[in-house]
Amino acid sequence: MGENTNIEKVNSFERQKNREEMKRQFILFASMIIFTILAFLLVAWDMDRTYVIPIIIVLAVIQVAFQFFYFMHMKDKGHEFVSILIYGGAWIAFVMAICFTTIIWW
Amino acid sequence: MSLASAQKKGFGAILWDYLTTVDHKKIGVMYIAAGAFFFILGGIESLVIRVQLMVPENDFVSAGLYNEMITMHGTTMIFFAAMPILLGFMNVAVPLQIGARDVAFPFLNALGFWLFLFGGILLNLSWIFGAPDAGWTAYPPLSTQSPGHGTDFYVMALQLSGAGTLMGGINFIVTIVTMRAPGMTYMRMPLFSWTTFVTSILILFAFPAFTVALFLLMFDRMFDSAFFDIALGGNAVIWQHLFWIFAHPEVYILILPAFGIFSEIFSVFSKKRLFGYTSMVFATFLIAFLGFMVWAHHMFTVGLGSVANAIFAVGTMAIAVPTGIKIFNWLATMWGGSIRISTAMLWALAFIPSFTIGGMTGVMLGAATADYQYHDTYFVVAHFHYVLVGGVVFGIMAGLHYWWPLMFRRVLNETLGKLAFWLFFIGFHLTFFIQHFLGLMGMPRRYWVFLEDQGLDLGNLVSTIGAFFMAAGAIVFVINIIYTAVKGEKAPQDPWNGRTLEWAVPSPTPFYNFKQLPLVRGLDPLWIEKMEGNGKLTAAEPLNDIHMPNGSIIPFVMTVGFFIASLGFIYQYEYPIAYLALYGGMAIGIGGMIVRSLKDDHGYYVRKEELEGEVE
C-alpha cells in the first residue's frame, strides 16, 4: 500500500507540473499569434520605416526564443549540448549577416 | 542472418553485400578505397601540372587542359580524396572507440557514402565531356562564363557529394552524443572521437553555405539568373564570401581529424597518456570556433576595406594559439615516453615540423598588408600544400598504418612503409619548400607557362623532381599493400599495445562490434584495464539479444537516381531530351525516399543463443 500512495503522490505532482506546463504553452502560443498580428498591423499602419523595422526584428527575436526554449524544450534539463549547437549556429549566422550588411552591400 | 554465413561467398554475393551494407566498418573501408582511387587520379593530375612546369615555356599540355588539370586536382584532392578517407577513418574507428555497436543512422551513413562516390564519378566523367576549368574556387565571372559543361559538372558533383558529407556529419554528431558506452563520459573520449565530433559540427555549419553558393551558381549557369552578374545588378563577391565561409572551415574539417589521428599515435607509440588532454579538447573547439570568423583572409585583396582586413587578420593570427597548444602538447606527450618509431609514428614525427612550417607561413599570409605581396603567388601554393600534405596526407598515411590491422587484419610491412615514408617525405619538401621562394620571386599561381631566365627555371625543375619522389613513395605504399595482402600473415588483435577501445574487440571485428557493451573506467580504457585489471574490459551489461539494422539497397538506388538527375540538369539547357533524365532520375530518387519513409524496417535481433556459441 505504501508504495502505491507514493506513486500516486508522484503522479499528482507530475500532473500538477504538466498542467502548469500546458498552461504556459497556451499562453505562449497566444502571445506568439498576438506578436505576429502586431507585426502585420505595424506594416499595415504605414508607420515610419525607422521604427517598424527594429520593432519587427525585436518581435522576431522574442518569437524565435519562445520557439527554442518552450516549444522545442531547450529550457529543460538534458539539452545542454543542443543549446551549445544552436548558440553556435546562431552566432555563425549572425556573423554572416553582419558580413553581408557591412562589407558586401554597404 | 546467421553468423556462420559470413564465410565463403561468391563474387555476386560479396558485391551485393557491399552495395546494401549499413555496417560502419564496411562503409569506412569503402570510403577509404574510393578516396584512395580519387587520390591516385588527383596525384596523376598533379604530376601533369609539374611536368608542364618543369621547364620554361613548356607545351606538354595546352593552356586549356592545364586549367582543367589545376581545377580537377584541387577539387578531387579536397572533396574526393582527403575528405572521404578521413570520413572512412571516422567510420572505422569512432563507433569502436566510444563503445557503440553501430552509428546512430546506419541508413543515412550508407546514403552519405554513395552520394559521395557518385559525386566523384560525376566530376571525373567531365574528363570525357569537358572538364571544369575555373579553378577549384570557381570564382565568377570566370565560372559563370566558362564555356561548355565543365563547371556544370563541378556544381552538380559537389552538390551531390556535399549532401553526402552533410549526412555523415549529422550522423557522427548524433552517434557521439547518444551512443557512448556506459562510463564513456565526454572527457573520457579518445581524441580522435573528439576531433570527429568537432569536425562534424563544422560540417553541419559550413556545408549549407556552400550548398547555397552552388545553387546560386547553378541558377546563374543553367536558368539565366543573375546573382553574380554585375551588369544585371548582381554581385560577384557574394560567391567569394559564401565559398570561403564554407571553405575556410573546410580546411579545419580536413586537419582536425588528422590532429586526432596524430594524438592517438603519439600517445600509443610513446606509451604515455596524451599530455594536456583537456587543453587538447579545448584547443580543438577553439580552432573550430575561430575557424568561422576568418574566411575573409582569403579575400584581402578584394577591397573589403582596411577595417575588415584588420579584423580578419587578427582573427587569423589568433588561430595560431590553439594550434600551438596542440603542437606543444604532442611534444610533451613524447617527452620522457618510451618511444617506438614505427612507420605510423614516423609519419606523425614528420608531421610536426612540416605542419609548423605551414602554420608559420599561414601567419605570414594572415598579415593583411604583407598578403598583398604573397597573394596568388606560389607562396600561397607552398603554404597550403605544407598544411594539407604535411598535415592531412601525413595524417592519412599515419592513420592507414595505424588502423590497417583493425580494418584488414594485416600489419603493413615496416621496411616498405619506412621506404615509402622517406621517399614521400623528401619528395614533399623538395617539391614545396622551393615554391615559397618561387612565390616570393613573383611566380604567379595557376599560370600555364613561365618565361626562362627569370630565376624561376631551377626552382621549378627541383619542384618537379620532388613530385616524382612523392609519386615513387606512393607507389611503394601500394606495393606494400599488395605485398602484405599476398603474404597473408594475420595481424594480432592488438598489434600496437593500444590504449583505446578499438583494440579491445576480437579480430576480425564482429559485425555487432561488442558482444556486451564495455564498462569504461577512465581515459584510455583499455590501458587502464591492462594496468589495473586483467587486460580485458568488464562488461557493462549481461549477455543479451543485440538489435542490429537491416541492410538496404535503397541508398544505392536513390543515389543512382540523383546521379541521373544531375546529368539531366547539366544537359537540359542544350538538349530538351535531358529533361527525361532529369525527371526520371528525380522520380527514382524521390521514389526511394518515399519507400524508405513508408516501409517500416525495425532491424533484426542477433539472438543470445547465437552469441553464446561464439568464442572470443
Coordinates of C-alpha atoms in Angstrom, one line a residue, chain A residues 81 84-86 88-92 95-96 99-100 103-106, chain B residues 173 186 197 201 205 235 238 241-242 245 289 292-293 295 304 308 312:
Chain A
F81 CA 24.6 20.2 -26.0
I84 CA 25.6 24.9 -27.5
L85 CA 25.0 23.8 -31.1
I86 CA 22.1 26.2 -31.5
G88 CA 27.0 28.2 -32.2
G89 CA 24.8 28.2 -35.3
A90 CA 23.1 31.4 -34.4
W91 CA 26.5 33.0 -33.9
I92 CA 27.7 31.9 -37.3
V95 CA 28.5 36.9 -38.3
M96 CA 27.4 36.1 -41.8
C99 CA 29.4 40.5 -43.1
F100 CA 26.7 40.8 -45.8
I103 CA 31.1 44.7 -46.3
I104 CA 29.1 43.5 -49.3
W105 CA 26.0 45.7 -49.6
W106 CA 27.2 48.8 -47.9
Chain B
I173 CA 27.2 14.2 -34.0
Y186 CA 32.7 13.3 -22.9
F197 CA 32.8 15.3 -33.2
I201 CA 29.8 20.3 -36.1
F205 CA 27.6 24.6 -40.1
N235 CA 27.5 40.9 -57.1
I238 CA 28.9 37.1 -52.8
H241 CA 32.2 35.2 -49.3
L242 CA 29.9 32.2 -49.4
I245 CA 32.6 30.9 -45.3
F289 CA 35.1 28.5 -33.3
F292 CA 34.3 30.5 -38.7
M293 CA 35.5 34.1 -38.3
W295 CA 37.2 33.4 -44.0
L304 CA 36.9 44.9 -48.3
A308 CA 37.5 44.4 -42.3
F312 CA 40.2 39.2 -40.2

